[in-house]
Amino acid sequence: MNEVTLNTLTPGERGTIARITTRTSSVRQRLMEMGLTKGTPIELIRYAPMGDPIEVRVKGYRLSLRKREAETVLVHKEPS
């Protein structure tokens, strides 16, 4: 599978979370508490009009992430 950062997906694309690369433990902890854990399916729903934040679907709910947070989430992109 192709590993990319979450912010590079286009709306409607899906993947599985591979890892979180941030070195800031509080950000890593926050992302994991929101359900962004290794092996979790994720779908990019849309970008805000100015491109930040982005909206994703994880575990049946939607959440918004800042672009800089999404840049630290690596996903195995599903083939389109």
Backbone as a chain_set.jsonl record, in Angstrom:
{"seq": "MNEVTLNTLTPGERGTIARITTRTSSVRQRLMEMGLTKGTPIELIRYAPMGDPIEVRVKGYRLSLRKREAETVLVHKEPS", "coords": {"N": [[0.833, -1.187, 0.0], [0.286, 2.32, -0.474], [1.917, 4.747, 1.402], [0.997, 7.739, 2.837], [0.707, 11.183, 3.967], [-2.028, 12.256, 6.004], [-3.164, 14.705, 5.254], [-2.781, 14.825, 2.526], [-4.62, 13.318, 1.218], [-7.483, 13.185, -0.942], [-10.854, 14.49, -0.919], [-13.12, 11.931, -0.04], [-11.344, 9.862, -0.35], [-9.89, 6.975, 1.163], [-8.188, 5.34, 3.882], [-5.911, 3.541, 6.03], [-4.792, 4.094, 9.275], [-1.364, 4.374, 9.773], [0.747, 5.345, 11.391], [1.613, 7.876, 13.837], [3.516, 10.737, 13.56], [4.326, 12.928, 15.051], [6.488, 14.566, 17.381], [5.708, 15.732, 19.628], [4.446, 14.982, 22.613], [1.987, 15.643, 23.829], [0.335, 16.336, 21.696], [0.326, 13.949, 20.235], [-0.928, 12.288, 22.132], [-3.451, 13.532, 22.287], [-4.428, 13.149, 19.663], [-4.581, 10.367, 19.615], [-6.472, 9.95, 21.622], [-8.685, 10.884, 20.312], [-9.235, 8.826, 18.676], [-7.493, 8.203, 16.646], [-5.675, 5.833, 15.969], [-3.218, 3.268, 15.34], [-3.961, 1.229, 12.577], [-6.621, 1.908, 12.343], [-9.405, 2.522, 10.276], [-9.837, 5.345, 8.096], [-11.37, 8.207, 6.632], [-11.17, 10.897, 4.395], [-13.205, 13.628, 4.488], [-13.741, 16.394, 3.804], [-12.2, 19.559, 2.934], [-11.849, 22.664, 4.649], [-12.987, 25.87, 3.412], [-10.659, 27.532, 3.16], [-8.742, 25.635, 3.215], [-7.938, 24.668, 5.655], [-9.329, 23.895, 8.722], [-9.299, 20.248, 8.195], [-11.835, 17.802, 7.536], [-12.525, 14.644, 8.812], [-13.593, 11.175, 8.803], [-13.791, 8.926, 11.381], [-14.076, 5.872, 12.983], [-16.883, 5.967, 12.759], [-17.656, 8.541, 13.418], [-17.372, 12.104, 12.847], [-14.615, 14.32, 12.702], [-12.691, 17.305, 13.11], [-9.511, 18.327, 12.04], [-6.573, 20.222, 12.437], [-4.505, 21.344, 9.76], [-1.747, 21.082, 10.189], [-1.718, 19.146, 12.162], [-2.791, 16.977, 10.784], [-0.749, 16.526, 9.025], [1.001, 15.013, 10.439], [0.013, 12.511, 10.608], [0.321, 9.415, 9.3], [-0.959, 7.452, 6.697], [-2.025, 4.359, 5.25], [-2.866, 4.439, 2.119], [-5.861, 3.564, 0.482], [-6.25, 1.793, -2.558], [-7.53, 3.529, -5.384]], "CA": [[0.0, 0.0, 0.0], [0.962, 3.598, -0.574], [1.853, 5.473, 2.667], [0.978, 9.187, 2.623], [0.184, 11.906, 5.124], [-3.477, 12.401, 5.952], [-3.55, 15.945, 4.58], [-2.618, 14.718, 1.075], [-5.761, 12.617, 0.633], [-8.526, 14.038, -1.515], [-12.153, 14.125, -0.34], [-13.654, 10.639, -0.452], [-10.32, 8.821, -0.291], [-9.82, 6.274, 2.444], [-6.947, 4.661, 4.21], [-5.787, 2.987, 7.373], [-3.733, 4.825, 9.975], [-0.126, 3.604, 9.932], [1.439, 5.852, 12.577], [1.607, 9.316, 14.078], [4.932, 11.072, 13.572], [4.675, 14.096, 15.86], [7.365, 14.321, 18.529], [5.093, 16.392, 20.767], [3.649, 13.933, 23.252], [0.615, 16.085, 24.115], [-0.413, 16.263, 20.433], [0.147, 12.517, 19.968], [-1.932, 11.79, 23.073], [-4.746, 14.093, 21.892], [-4.861, 12.464, 18.448], [-4.942, 8.993, 19.974], [-7.722, 10.009, 22.375], [-9.769, 11.115, 19.343], [-9.442, 7.594, 17.928], [-6.51, 8.053, 15.574], [-4.718, 4.827, 16.402], [-2.706, 2.41, 14.27], [-4.884, 0.221, 12.054], [-7.983, 2.432, 12.277], [-9.798, 3.086, 8.974], [-10.117, 6.777, 8.121], [-11.792, 8.763, 5.332], [-11.158, 12.355, 4.335], [-14.53, 14.105, 4.065], [-13.597, 17.645, 3.057], [-11.336, 20.641, 3.417], [-12.512, 23.944, 4.853], [-12.77, 26.721, 2.234], [-9.275, 28.024, 3.068], [-7.857, 24.48, 3.255], [-7.596, 24.312, 7.027], [-8.976, 22.512, 8.998], [-9.883, 19.22, 7.35], [-12.809, 16.977, 8.243], [-12.33, 13.221, 8.543], [-14.497, 10.24, 9.489], [-13.061, 7.884, 12.107], [-14.917, 5.08, 13.898], [-18.285, 6.334, 12.636], [-17.945, 9.939, 13.713], [-16.566, 13.074, 12.107], [-13.854, 15.265, 13.503], [-11.879, 18.264, 12.368], [-8.105, 18.392, 12.426], [-5.78, 21.265, 11.791], [-3.66, 20.794, 8.7], [-0.441, 20.7, 10.738], [-1.9, 17.871, 12.871], [-2.991, 15.942, 9.763], [0.548, 16.26, 8.396], [1.759, 14.074, 11.269], [-0.674, 11.215, 10.595], [0.6, 8.651, 8.086], [-1.997, 6.457, 6.413], [-1.883, 3.483, 4.081], [-3.952, 4.86, 1.224], [-6.532, 2.504, -0.269], [-6.226, 2.049, -4.001], [-8.792, 4.109, -5.876]], "C": [[0.872, 1.242, 0.0], [0.8, 4.367, 0.735], [1.993, 6.963, 2.402], [0.524, 9.866, 3.908], [-1.306, 12.17, 4.911], [-3.916, 13.628, 5.159], [-3.406, 15.877, 3.06], [-3.739, 13.916, 0.41], [-6.709, 13.632, 0.017], [-9.861, 13.596, -0.936], [-12.691, 12.823, -0.936], [-12.627, 9.515, -0.411], [-10.24, 8.248, 1.126], [-8.458, 5.635, 2.634], [-7.027, 4.081, 5.603], [-4.611, 3.667, 8.042], [-2.528, 3.909, 10.201], [0.624, 4.031, 11.202], [1.294, 7.363, 12.668], [3.054, 9.722, 14.294], [5.308, 12.264, 14.439], [5.552, 13.695, 17.038], [6.807, 14.98, 19.787], [4.11, 15.416, 21.418], [2.214, 14.36, 23.523], [-0.248, 16.03, 22.845], [-0.686, 14.806, 20.083], [-0.966, 11.943, 20.854], [-3.329, 12.26, 22.672], [-5.286, 13.376, 20.653], [-5.311, 11.04, 18.759], [-6.244, 8.962, 20.757], [-8.922, 10.256, 21.462], [-9.998, 9.892, 18.464], [-8.473, 7.36, 16.798], [-5.399, 7.11, 16.043], [-4.357, 3.928, 15.232], [-3.751, 1.356, 13.887], [-6.322, 0.691, 11.921], [-8.292, 2.965, 10.874], [-10.155, 4.563, 9.113], [-10.479, 7.241, 6.715], [-11.731, 10.278, 5.405], [-12.493, 12.813, 3.756], [-14.401, 15.379, 3.237], [-12.577, 18.572, 3.712], [-12.208, 21.864, 3.67], [-12.188, 24.833, 3.649], [-11.344, 27.253, 2.079], [-8.264, 26.886, 3.19], [-7.469, 24.01, 4.643], [-8.728, 24.749, 7.934], [-9.536, 21.547, 7.953], [-10.858, 18.411, 8.201], [-12.595, 15.529, 7.831], [-13.396, 12.409, 9.275], [-13.64, 9.122, 10.071], [-14.031, 7.19, 13.038], [-16.365, 5.55, 13.906], [-18.621, 7.762, 13.024], [-16.988, 10.838, 12.937], [-15.823, 13.971, 13.075], [-13.031, 16.145, 12.587], [-10.471, 18.284, 12.932], [-7.46, 19.57, 11.737], [-4.837, 20.594, 10.797], [-2.32, 20.32, 9.262], [-0.533, 19.414, 11.566], [-2.027, 16.728, 11.869], [-1.682, 15.581, 9.07], [1.377, 15.25, 9.181], [1.135, 12.681, 11.304], [-0.388, 10.534, 9.253], [-0.459, 7.578, 7.917], [-1.573, 5.598, 5.223], [-3.103, 3.771, 3.214], [-4.524, 3.655, 0.492], [-6.429, 2.818, -1.751], [-7.566, 2.589, -4.473], [-9.267, 3.43, -7.13]], "O": [[2.03, 1.218, 0.415], [-0.329, 4.625, 1.152], [2.98, 7.406, 1.816], [0.021, 9.214, 4.823], [-1.774, 12.292, 3.779], [-4.933, 13.588, 4.467], [-3.864, 16.785, 2.366], [-3.804, 13.839, -0.817], [-6.731, 14.797, 0.413], [-9.997, 12.45, -0.506], [-12.715, 12.636, -2.152], [-12.994, 8.34, -0.435], [-10.483, 8.929, 2.122], [-7.696, 5.423, 1.691], [-8.065, 4.126, 6.264], [-3.545, 3.801, 7.441], [-2.659, 2.814, 10.747], [1.076, 3.192, 11.982], [0.907, 8.032, 11.71], [3.75, 9.125, 15.115], [6.491, 12.586, 14.557], [5.381, 12.623, 17.619], [7.354, 14.816, 20.877], [3.078, 15.076, 20.84], [1.306, 13.532, 23.455], [-1.434, 15.711, 22.92], [-1.797, 14.46, 19.682], [-1.832, 11.208, 20.381], [-4.283, 11.482, 22.711], [-6.467, 13.035, 20.6], [-6.313, 10.57, 18.221], [-7.045, 8.044, 20.58], [-10.046, 9.881, 21.797], [-10.868, 9.915, 17.594], [-8.625, 6.392, 16.054], [-4.326, 7.548, 16.457], [-5.097, 3.838, 14.253], [-4.337, 0.692, 14.741], [-7.167, -0.059, 11.431], [-7.529, 3.769, 10.338], [-10.709, 4.98, 10.13], [-9.954, 6.726, 5.728], [-12.193, 10.874, 6.377], [-12.86, 12.419, 2.649], [-14.887, 15.444, 2.108], [-12.163, 18.391, 4.857], [-13.201, 22.072, 2.973], [-11.216, 24.576, 2.939], [-10.874, 27.406, 0.952], [-7.06, 27.135, 3.26], [-6.733, 23.032, 4.777], [-9.068, 25.932, 7.911], [-10.155, 21.956, 6.971], [-10.726, 18.342, 9.423], [-12.496, 15.222, 6.643], [-14.016, 12.881, 10.228], [-12.876, 8.464, 9.365], [-14.735, 7.848, 13.804], [-17.011, 5.534, 14.953], [-19.787, 8.151, 12.959], [-15.949, 10.399, 12.443], [-16.338, 14.334, 14.132], [-12.717, 15.784, 11.453], [-10.269, 18.262, 14.147], [-7.769, 19.876, 10.585], [-4.431, 19.445, 10.969], [-1.813, 19.273, 8.858], [0.444, 18.672, 11.669], [-1.458, 15.653, 12.06], [-1.521, 14.462, 8.583], [2.342, 14.693, 8.657], [1.663, 11.776, 11.951], [-0.804, 11.019, 8.201], [-0.814, 6.881, 8.868], [-0.864, 6.048, 4.323], [-4.225, 3.389, 3.546], [-3.785, 2.832, -0.049], [-6.512, 3.979, -2.153], [-8.618, 2.149, -4.008], [-10.311, 3.795, -7.672]]}, "num_chains": 1, "name": "protein.A"}
